[in-house]
């Protein structure tokens, strides 16, 4: 397995300060207990966004328990990560994590499947060193890939949107989760569907392209097809392509020790 490390990557045997919800930065319908570990939504189906009190580490599990499932509403819990310090959120939070908070930038989030939303279900989600987000549940199913594109070069706060039928959740102690490093999922290139998606656009960190298609994209437009941000480098496991003086191929292998 090839590995990309950043200054925010954790040591797997490190100890962590307690993880709880940020006591002050929260949606207008959120009420929180004194421990800042249990949140519920007062009314309606929205305005239930909360953040973690501190940045989370790569591979650190954020574990939630569904406490109340109000089935008069449609949809449910949304989770993700933001690399915008919650203290810098200006004014009221938007009513929805998806799409409103995501569209404000520096945030990625996703809706969880309805199968995960029953009362009593425990859900864990985490981000790996490639910026890919996964989740697992107490239902016994294998871990699932949720989305990619999280910037791993910056501090990351967990985002939880207590939305729709999910009326209340409890944040469990992440220090007992026993998280460990995982293999990067194998995906087909979203352009040619013939080769493995093995590259990452920098600095946006979007993935999903094989080396051949990445090179074509780089030469033709120089911009990421997903977000249209200018591509400065293409990362492929241990290969790096600079935006200036691009060779005819992907260049000779060079070690990548940081995405900064």
PDB file of C-alpha atoms in Angstrom:
ATOM      1  CA  UNK A   1       0.000   0.000   0.000  1.00  0.00           C
ATOM      2  CA  UNK A   2       1.299   3.462  -0.889  1.00  0.00           C
ATOM      3  CA  UNK A   3       0.754   6.166   1.645  1.00  0.00           C
ATOM      4  CA  UNK A   4       0.423   9.939   1.602  1.00  0.00           C
ATOM      5  CA  UNK A   5       1.075  11.724   4.864  1.00  0.00           C
ATOM      6  CA  UNK A   6       0.347  15.262   5.993  1.00  0.00           C
ATOM      7  CA  UNK A   7       1.102  17.365   9.034  1.00  0.00           C
ATOM      8  CA  UNK A   8      -2.403  16.574  10.315  1.00  0.00           C
ATOM      9  CA  UNK A   9      -2.039  12.812  10.116  1.00  0.00           C
ATOM     10  CA  UNK A  10      -2.291  11.112  13.473  1.00  0.00           C
ATOM     11  CA  UNK A  11      -0.122   8.481  15.055  1.00  0.00           C
ATOM     12  CA  UNK A  12      -2.275   5.406  15.514  1.00  0.00           C
ATOM     13  CA  UNK A  13      -1.293   5.000  19.158  1.00  0.00           C
ATOM     14  CA  UNK A  14      -1.722   8.672  20.015  1.00  0.00           C
ATOM     15  CA  UNK A  15      -4.072   9.804  22.745  1.00  0.00           C
ATOM     16  CA  UNK A  16      -6.815  12.295  21.949  1.00  0.00           C
ATOM     17  CA  UNK A  17      -8.634  14.916  23.922  1.00  0.00           C
ATOM     18  CA  UNK A  18     -12.354  14.187  24.364  1.00  0.00           C
ATOM     19  CA  UNK A  19     -14.499  14.760  21.317  1.00  0.00           C
ATOM     20  CA  UNK A  20     -17.862  16.438  21.812  1.00  0.00           C
ATOM     21  CA  UNK A  21     -20.111  18.886  19.975  1.00  0.00           C
ATOM     22  CA  UNK A  22     -19.142  22.544  19.785  1.00  0.00           C
ATOM     23  CA  UNK A  23     -21.261  24.184  22.498  1.00  0.00           C
ATOM     24  CA  UNK A  24     -21.817  27.520  20.753  1.00  0.00           C
ATOM     25  CA  UNK A  25     -21.719  27.059  16.964  1.00  0.00           C
ATOM     26  CA  UNK A  26     -24.936  25.236  16.083  1.00  0.00           C
ATOM     27  CA  UNK A  27     -28.152  25.476  14.084  1.00  0.00           C
ATOM     28  CA  UNK A  28     -31.056  27.557  15.343  1.00  0.00           C
ATOM     29  CA  UNK A  29     -33.201  24.477  16.124  1.00  0.00           C
ATOM     30  CA  UNK A  30     -30.516  22.594  18.084  1.00  0.00           C
ATOM     31  CA  UNK A  31     -30.687  21.973  21.817  1.00  0.00           C
ATOM     32  CA  UNK A  32     -27.689  20.370  23.532  1.00  0.00           C
ATOM     33  CA  UNK A  33     -27.216  18.679  26.890  1.00  0.00           C
ATOM     34  CA  UNK A  34     -24.649  19.859  29.455  1.00  0.00           C
ATOM     35  CA  UNK A  35     -22.093  17.289  28.332  1.00  0.00           C
ATOM     36  CA  UNK A  36     -22.295  18.610  24.737  1.00  0.00           C
ATOM     37  CA  UNK A  37     -22.571  14.992  23.593  1.00  0.00           C
ATOM     38  CA  UNK A  38     -26.319  14.771  22.929  1.00  0.00           C
ATOM     39  CA  UNK A  39     -28.172  17.061  20.529  1.00  0.00           C
ATOM     40  CA  UNK A  40     -31.771  17.160  19.387  1.00  0.00           C
ATOM     41  CA  UNK A  41     -33.794  19.305  17.025  1.00  0.00           C
ATOM     42  CA  UNK A  42     -36.628  21.345  18.511  1.00  0.00           C
ATOM     43  CA  UNK A  43     -38.958  21.593  15.535  1.00  0.00           C
ATOM     44  CA  UNK A  44     -39.184  21.436  11.728  1.00  0.00           C
ATOM     45  CA  UNK A  45     -36.834  19.157   9.779  1.00  0.00           C
ATOM     46  CA  UNK A  46     -33.851  21.483   9.303  1.00  0.00           C
ATOM     47  CA  UNK A  47     -31.494  23.945  11.059  1.00  0.00           C
ATOM     48  CA  UNK A  48     -29.826  21.078  12.913  1.00  0.00           C
ATOM     49  CA  UNK A  49     -26.148  21.577  11.986  1.00  0.00           C
ATOM     50  CA  UNK A  50     -23.494  20.976  14.669  1.00  0.00           C
ATOM     51  CA  UNK A  51     -19.686  20.710  14.618  1.00  0.00           C
ATOM     52  CA  UNK A  52     -17.061  18.879  16.640  1.00  0.00           C
ATOM     53  CA  UNK A  53     -15.386  20.892  19.391  1.00  0.00           C
ATOM     54  CA  UNK A  54     -11.908  20.248  17.973  1.00  0.00           C
ATOM     55  CA  UNK A  55     -10.305  19.159  14.709  1.00  0.00           C
ATOM     56  CA  UNK A  56     -10.399  15.400  14.215  1.00  0.00           C
ATOM     57  CA  UNK A  57      -7.413  13.325  13.155  1.00  0.00           C
ATOM     58  CA  UNK A  58      -7.154  11.356   9.945  1.00  0.00           C
ATOM     59  CA  UNK A  59      -8.612   7.866  10.478  1.00  0.00           C
ATOM     60  CA  UNK A  60     -10.228   8.974  13.762  1.00  0.00           C
ATOM     61  CA  UNK A  61     -13.772   7.651  13.962  1.00  0.00           C
ATOM     62  CA  UNK A  62     -16.617  10.021  14.767  1.00  0.00           C
ATOM     63  CA  UNK A  63     -19.233   7.732  16.300  1.00  0.00           C
ATOM     64  CA  UNK A  64     -22.906   8.653  16.651  1.00  0.00           C
ATOM     65  CA  UNK A  65     -25.892   6.830  18.111  1.00  0.00           C
ATOM     66  CA  UNK A  66     -29.361   7.546  16.717  1.00  0.00           C
ATOM     67  CA  UNK A  67     -31.549   8.375  19.712  1.00  0.00           C
ATOM     68  CA  UNK A  68     -34.790   9.442  18.053  1.00  0.00           C
ATOM     69  CA  UNK A  69     -36.242   8.632  14.636  1.00  0.00           C
ATOM     70  CA  UNK A  70     -39.219  10.831  13.710  1.00  0.00           C
ATOM     71  CA  UNK A  71     -40.695   9.155  10.641  1.00  0.00           C
ATOM     72  CA  UNK A  72     -43.130  11.941   9.830  1.00  0.00           C
ATOM     73  CA  UNK A  73     -40.201  13.527   7.955  1.00  0.00           C
ATOM     74  CA  UNK A  74     -38.289  12.321   4.903  1.00  0.00           C
ATOM     75  CA  UNK A  75     -34.510  11.974   4.663  1.00  0.00           C
ATOM     76  CA  UNK A  76     -32.172  11.837   7.598  1.00  0.00           C
ATOM     77  CA  UNK A  77     -28.742  12.364   9.102  1.00  0.00           C
ATOM     78  CA  UNK A  78     -26.013  14.024   7.015  1.00  0.00           C
ATOM     79  CA  UNK A  79     -22.339  13.863   7.982  1.00  0.00           C
ATOM     80  CA  UNK A  80     -19.102  15.295   6.674  1.00  0.00           C
ATOM     81  CA  UNK A  81     -16.029  17.393   7.357  1.00  0.00           C
ATOM     82  CA  UNK A  82     -15.153  21.066   7.062  1.00  0.00           C
ATOM     83  CA  UNK A  83     -11.755  22.726   6.842  1.00  0.00           C
ATOM     84  CA  UNK A  84     -13.263  26.101   7.724  1.00  0.00           C
ATOM     85  CA  UNK A  85     -12.924  26.791  11.455  1.00  0.00           C
ATOM     86  CA  UNK A  86     -16.491  26.855  12.881  1.00  0.00           C
ATOM     87  CA  UNK A  87     -15.514  29.945  14.882  1.00  0.00           C
ATOM     88  CA  UNK A  88     -15.191  31.766  11.548  1.00  0.00           C
ATOM     89  CA  UNK A  89     -18.778  31.007  10.523  1.00  0.00           C
ATOM     90  CA  UNK A  90     -20.352  34.435  10.054  1.00  0.00           C
ATOM     91  CA  UNK A  91     -23.991  35.030  10.963  1.00  0.00           C
ATOM     92  CA  UNK A  92     -26.564  32.254  11.206  1.00  0.00           C
ATOM     93  CA  UNK A  93     -25.736  28.808   9.898  1.00  0.00           C
ATOM     94  CA  UNK A  94     -27.599  27.727   6.746  1.00  0.00           C
ATOM     95  CA  UNK A  95     -30.596  25.420   7.247  1.00  0.00           C
ATOM     96  CA  UNK A  96     -28.997  22.438   5.472  1.00  0.00           C
ATOM     97  CA  UNK A  97     -25.510  20.930   5.331  1.00  0.00           C
ATOM     98  CA  UNK A  98     -26.367  19.568   1.871  1.00  0.00           C
ATOM     99  CA  UNK A  99     -26.300  21.588  -0.263  1.00  0.00           C
ATOM    100  CA  UNK A 100     -26.143  24.975   1.524  1.00  0.00           C
ATOM    101  CA  UNK A 101     -23.116  24.569   3.795  1.00  0.00           C
ATOM    102  CA  UNK A 102     -21.254  22.602   1.113  1.00  0.00           C
ATOM    103  CA  UNK A 103     -21.853  25.361  -1.436  1.00  0.00           C
ATOM    104  CA  UNK A 104     -20.266  27.904   0.908  1.00  0.00           C
ATOM    105  CA  UNK A 105     -16.975  26.088   0.302  1.00  0.00           C
ATOM    106  CA  UNK A 106     -14.403  24.181   2.347  1.00  0.00           C
ATOM    107  CA  UNK A 107     -16.967  21.558   3.388  1.00  0.00           C
ATOM    108  CA  UNK A 108     -17.868  18.099   2.098  1.00  0.00           C
ATOM    109  CA  UNK A 109     -20.920  16.228   3.392  1.00  0.00           C
ATOM    110  CA  UNK A 110     -23.240  13.422   2.385  1.00  0.00           C
ATOM    111  CA  UNK A 111     -26.662  11.982   3.161  1.00  0.00           C
ATOM    112  CA  UNK A 112     -26.551   8.627   4.946  1.00  0.00           C
ATOM    113  CA  UNK A 113     -28.645   5.717   3.608  1.00  0.00           C
ATOM    114  CA  UNK A 114     -32.105   5.294   5.148  1.00  0.00           C
ATOM    115  CA  UNK A 115     -31.094   1.804   6.319  1.00  0.00           C
ATOM    116  CA  UNK A 116     -28.708   3.427   8.809  1.00  0.00           C
ATOM    117  CA  UNK A 117     -31.254   5.704  10.487  1.00  0.00           C
ATOM    118  CA  UNK A 118     -33.234   3.445  12.844  1.00  0.00           C
ATOM    119  CA  UNK A 119     -33.247   4.320  16.546  1.00  0.00           C
ATOM    120  CA  UNK A 120     -30.404   2.655  18.419  1.00  0.00           C
ATOM    121  CA  UNK A 121     -28.135   2.335  15.377  1.00  0.00           C
ATOM    122  CA  UNK A 122     -24.514   3.345  15.936  1.00  0.00           C
ATOM    123  CA  UNK A 123     -22.746   4.988  12.993  1.00  0.00           C
ATOM    124  CA  UNK A 124     -19.039   5.780  12.647  1.00  0.00           C
ATOM    125  CA  UNK A 125     -17.510   7.925   9.918  1.00  0.00           C
ATOM    126  CA  UNK A 126     -13.931   8.976   9.252  1.00  0.00           C
ATOM    127  CA  UNK A 127     -11.621  10.462   6.627  1.00  0.00           C
ATOM    128  CA  UNK A 128      -8.432   8.801   5.412  1.00  0.00           C
ATOM    129  CA  UNK A 129      -5.160  10.327   4.230  1.00  0.00           C
ATOM    130  CA  UNK A 130      -6.471  10.459   0.646  1.00  0.00           C
ATOM    131  CA  UNK A 131      -9.429  12.662   1.612  1.00  0.00           C
ATOM    132  CA  UNK A 132     -11.893   9.779   1.196  1.00  0.00           C
ATOM    133  CA  UNK A 133     -14.706   9.429   3.736  1.00  0.00           C
ATOM    134  CA  UNK A 134     -16.079   6.074   4.893  1.00  0.00           C
ATOM    135  CA  UNK A 135     -18.706   4.914   7.354  1.00  0.00           C
ATOM    136  CA  UNK A 136     -19.677   1.765   9.218  1.00  0.00           C
ATOM    137  CA  UNK A 137     -22.624   0.858  11.430  1.00  0.00           C
ATOM    138  CA  UNK A 138     -23.587  -1.455  14.261  1.00  0.00           C
ATOM    139  CA  UNK A 139     -25.835  -3.314  11.798  1.00  0.00           C
ATOM    140  CA  UNK A 140     -22.916  -5.519  10.803  1.00  0.00           C
ATOM    141  CA  UNK A 141     -22.591  -4.347   7.196  1.00  0.00           C
ATOM    142  CA  UNK A 142     -19.133  -3.768   5.733  1.00  0.00           C
ATOM    143  CA  UNK A 143     -17.742  -0.253   5.766  1.00  0.00           C
ATOM    144  CA  UNK A 144     -19.090   1.953   2.975  1.00  0.00           C
ATOM    145  CA  UNK A 145     -17.421   4.625   0.870  1.00  0.00           C
ATOM    146  CA  UNK A 146     -19.336   7.924   1.151  1.00  0.00           C
ATOM    147  CA  UNK A 147     -17.417  10.560  -0.814  1.00  0.00           C
ATOM    148  CA  UNK A 148     -13.989  12.018  -1.551  1.00  0.00           C
ATOM    149  CA  UNK A 149     -12.554  15.495  -1.999  1.00  0.00           C
ATOM    150  CA  UNK A 150     -11.850  16.407   1.633  1.00  0.00           C
ATOM    151  CA  UNK A 151      -8.770  18.619   1.980  1.00  0.00           C
ATOM    152  CA  UNK A 152      -6.344  16.753   4.228  1.00  0.00           C
ATOM    153  CA  UNK A 153      -3.776  19.563   4.304  1.00  0.00           C
ATOM    154  CA  UNK A 154      -5.812  21.574   6.845  1.00  0.00           C
ATOM    155  CA  UNK A 155      -7.427  20.949  10.245  1.00  0.00           C
ATOM    156  CA  UNK A 156     -10.764  19.158   9.837  1.00  0.00           C
ATOM    157  CA  UNK A 157     -13.857  19.518  12.006  1.00  0.00           C
ATOM    158  CA  UNK A 158     -16.638  16.938  11.868  1.00  0.00           C
ATOM    159  CA  UNK A 159     -20.003  18.215  10.617  1.00  0.00           C
ATOM    160  CA  UNK A 160     -23.285  16.578  11.649  1.00  0.00           C
ATOM    161  CA  UNK A 161     -26.671  17.701  10.337  1.00  0.00           C
ATOM    162  CA  UNK A 162     -29.515  16.407  12.511  1.00  0.00           C
ATOM    163  CA  UNK A 163     -31.924  16.492   9.601  1.00  0.00           C
ATOM    164  CA  UNK A 164     -35.324  15.099   8.659  1.00  0.00           C
ATOM    165  CA  UNK A 165     -36.361  11.928  10.439  1.00  0.00           C
ATOM    166  CA  UNK A 166     -33.204  11.988  12.587  1.00  0.00           C
ATOM    167  CA  UNK A 167     -34.408  13.994  15.599  1.00  0.00           C
ATOM    168  CA  UNK A 168     -31.658  13.330  18.166  1.00  0.00           C
ATOM    169  CA  UNK A 169     -28.144  11.839  18.227  1.00  0.00           C
ATOM    170  CA  UNK A 170     -25.461  11.134  20.807  1.00  0.00           C
ATOM    171  CA  UNK A 171     -21.735  11.516  20.134  1.00  0.00           C
ATOM    172  CA  UNK A 172     -19.886   8.548  21.620  1.00  0.00           C
ATOM    173  CA  UNK A 173     -16.297   8.497  22.865  1.00  0.00           C
ATOM    174  CA  UNK A 174     -14.025   8.298  19.813  1.00  0.00           C
ATOM    175  CA  UNK A 175     -11.025   7.293  21.927  1.00  0.00           C
ATOM    176  CA  UNK A 176     -12.590   3.838  22.317  1.00  0.00           C
ATOM    177  CA  UNK A 177     -13.230   3.297  18.617  1.00  0.00           C
ATOM    178  CA  UNK A 178      -9.984   1.472  17.847  1.00  0.00           C
ATOM    179  CA  UNK A 179      -9.527   3.068  14.442  1.00  0.00           C
ATOM    180  CA  UNK A 180      -6.842   1.804  12.125  1.00  0.00           C
ATOM    181  CA  UNK A 181      -5.393   2.570   8.734  1.00  0.00           C
ATOM    182  CA  UNK A 182      -7.387   1.263   5.753  1.00  0.00           C
ATOM    183  CA  UNK A 183      -6.705   0.448   2.167  1.00  0.00           C
ATOM    184  CA  UNK A 184      -7.686   3.055  -0.397  1.00  0.00           C
ATOM    185  CA  UNK A 185     -10.766   1.828  -2.305  1.00  0.00           C
ATOM    186  CA  UNK A 186     -10.278   0.742  -5.907  1.00  0.00           C
ATOM    187  CA  UNK A 187     -12.510   2.646  -8.319  1.00  0.00           C
ATOM    188  CA  UNK A 188     -12.812   2.845 -12.096  1.00  0.00           C
ATOM    189  CA  UNK A 189     -11.827   6.077 -13.803  1.00  0.00           C
ATOM    190  CA  UNK A 190     -14.959   8.207 -14.167  1.00  0.00           C
ATOM    191  CA  UNK A 191     -13.835   9.321 -17.646  1.00  0.00           C
ATOM    192  CA  UNK A 192     -12.825   6.133 -19.476  1.00  0.00           C
ATOM    193  CA  UNK A 193     -14.262   3.490 -17.089  1.00  0.00           C
ATOM    194  CA  UNK A 194     -11.460   1.205 -18.283  1.00  0.00           C
ATOM    195  CA  UNK A 195      -8.558   1.902 -15.915  1.00  0.00           C
ATOM    196  CA  UNK A 196      -8.182   2.260 -12.178  1.00  0.00           C
ATOM    197  CA  UNK A 197      -8.788   5.728 -10.739  1.00  0.00           C
ATOM    198  CA  UNK A 198      -5.304   6.266  -9.338  1.00  0.00           C
ATOM    199  CA  UNK A 199      -4.690  10.015  -9.305  1.00  0.00           C
ATOM    200  CA  UNK A 200      -5.581  13.033  -7.210  1.00  0.00           C
ATOM    201  CA  UNK A 201      -5.907  16.632  -8.403  1.00  0.00           C
ATOM    202  CA  UNK A 202      -4.014  19.191  -6.328  1.00  0.00           C
ATOM    203  CA  UNK A 203      -4.890  21.494  -4.591  1.00  0.00           C
ATOM    204  CA  UNK A 204      -8.598  20.523  -4.713  1.00  0.00           C
ATOM    205  CA  UNK A 205      -7.821  16.847  -3.850  1.00  0.00           C
ATOM    206  CA  UNK A 206     -10.543  15.454  -6.115  1.00  0.00           C
ATOM    207  CA  UNK A 207     -10.006  11.861  -7.207  1.00  0.00           C
ATOM    208  CA  UNK A 208     -11.605   9.501  -9.704  1.00  0.00           C
ATOM    209  CA  UNK A 209      -9.311   9.647 -12.749  1.00  0.00           C
ATOM    210  CA  UNK A 210      -6.694   7.291 -14.184  1.00  0.00           C
ATOM    211  CA  UNK A 211      -3.228   8.621 -15.021  1.00  0.00           C
ATOM    212  CA  UNK A 212      -3.919   8.766 -18.768  1.00  0.00           C
ATOM    213  CA  UNK A 213      -7.166  10.726 -18.436  1.00  0.00           C
ATOM    214  CA  UNK A 214      -5.639  13.012 -15.792  1.00  0.00           C
ATOM    215  CA  UNK A 215      -2.834  13.899 -18.185  1.00  0.00           C
ATOM    216  CA  UNK A 216      -5.321  14.645 -20.988  1.00  0.00           C
ATOM    217  CA  UNK A 217      -7.388  16.848 -18.655  1.00  0.00           C
ATOM    218  CA  UNK A 218      -4.235  18.628 -17.529  1.00  0.00           C
ATOM    219  CA  UNK A 219      -3.117  19.359 -21.106  1.00  0.00           C
ATOM    220  CA  UNK A 220      -6.530  20.383 -22.462  1.00  0.00           C
ATOM    221  CA  UNK A 221      -7.992  22.565 -19.705  1.00  0.00           C
ATOM    222  CA  UNK A 222      -5.662  22.517 -16.712  1.00  0.00           C
ATOM    223  CA  UNK A 223      -8.733  22.495 -14.440  1.00  0.00           C
ATOM    224  CA  UNK A 224     -10.386  19.836 -12.294  1.00  0.00           C
ATOM    225  CA  UNK A 225     -13.542  18.547 -14.066  1.00  0.00           C
ATOM    226  CA  UNK A 226     -15.411  18.334 -10.750  1.00  0.00           C
ATOM    227  CA  UNK A 227     -14.831  21.787  -9.244  1.00  0.00           C
ATOM    228  CA  UNK A 228     -13.097  23.724 -12.082  1.00  0.00           C
ATOM    229  CA  UNK A 229     -10.252  24.757  -9.782  1.00  0.00           C
ATOM    230  CA  UNK A 230      -6.882  25.224 -11.492  1.00  0.00           C
ATOM    231  CA  UNK A 231      -4.740  22.100 -11.163  1.00  0.00           C
ATOM    232  CA  UNK A 232      -1.226  22.756  -9.905  1.00  0.00           C
ATOM    233  CA  UNK A 233      -0.135  19.133  -9.568  1.00  0.00           C
ATOM    234  CA  UNK A 234      -1.383  15.643 -10.290  1.00  0.00           C
ATOM    235  CA  UNK A 235      -0.635  13.097  -7.586  1.00  0.00           C
ATOM    236  CA  UNK A 236      -0.558   9.413  -8.505  1.00  0.00           C
ATOM    237  CA  UNK A 237       0.504   7.318  -5.542  1.00  0.00           C
ATOM    238  CA  UNK A 238       4.211   8.196  -5.734  1.00  0.00           C
ATOM    239  CA  UNK A 239       4.195  10.262  -8.922  1.00  0.00           C
ATOM    240  CA  UNK A 240       3.937  14.015  -9.109  1.00  0.00           C
ATOM    241  CA  UNK A 241       3.383  16.168 -12.178  1.00  0.00           C
ATOM    242  CA  UNK A 242       4.175  19.874 -11.945  1.00  0.00           C
ATOM    243  CA  UNK A 243       1.995  22.361 -13.806  1.00  0.00           C
ATOM    244  CA  UNK A 244       5.081  23.954 -15.361  1.00  0.00           C
ATOM    245  CA  UNK A 245       7.348  22.035 -17.693  1.00  0.00           C
ATOM    246  CA  UNK A 246       4.990  19.078 -17.949  1.00  0.00           C
ATOM    247  CA  UNK A 247       6.790  16.128 -19.567  1.00  0.00           C
ATOM    248  CA  UNK A 248       5.253  14.035 -22.311  1.00  0.00           C
ATOM    249  CA  UNK A 249       4.584  11.259 -19.800  1.00  0.00           C
ATOM    250  CA  UNK A 250       3.797  11.312 -16.126  1.00  0.00           C
ATOM    251  CA  UNK A 251       7.455  11.766 -15.297  1.00  0.00           C
ATOM    252  CA  UNK A 252       9.769   9.653 -13.233  1.00  0.00           C
ATOM    253  CA  UNK A 253       8.689   8.462  -9.786  1.00  0.00           C
ATOM    254  CA  UNK A 254       9.352  10.801  -6.905  1.00  0.00           C
ATOM    255  CA  UNK A 255       8.377  10.239  -3.298  1.00  0.00           C
ATOM    256  CA  UNK A 256       5.466  12.262  -1.954  1.00  0.00           C
ATOM    257  CA  UNK A 257       5.687  12.963   1.755  1.00  0.00           C
ATOM    258  CA  UNK A 258       3.308  15.886   1.987  1.00  0.00           C
ATOM    259  CA  UNK A 259       0.365  17.374   0.134  1.00  0.00           C
ATOM    260  CA  UNK A 260       1.258  20.878   1.251  1.00  0.00           C
TER     261      UNK A 260
END
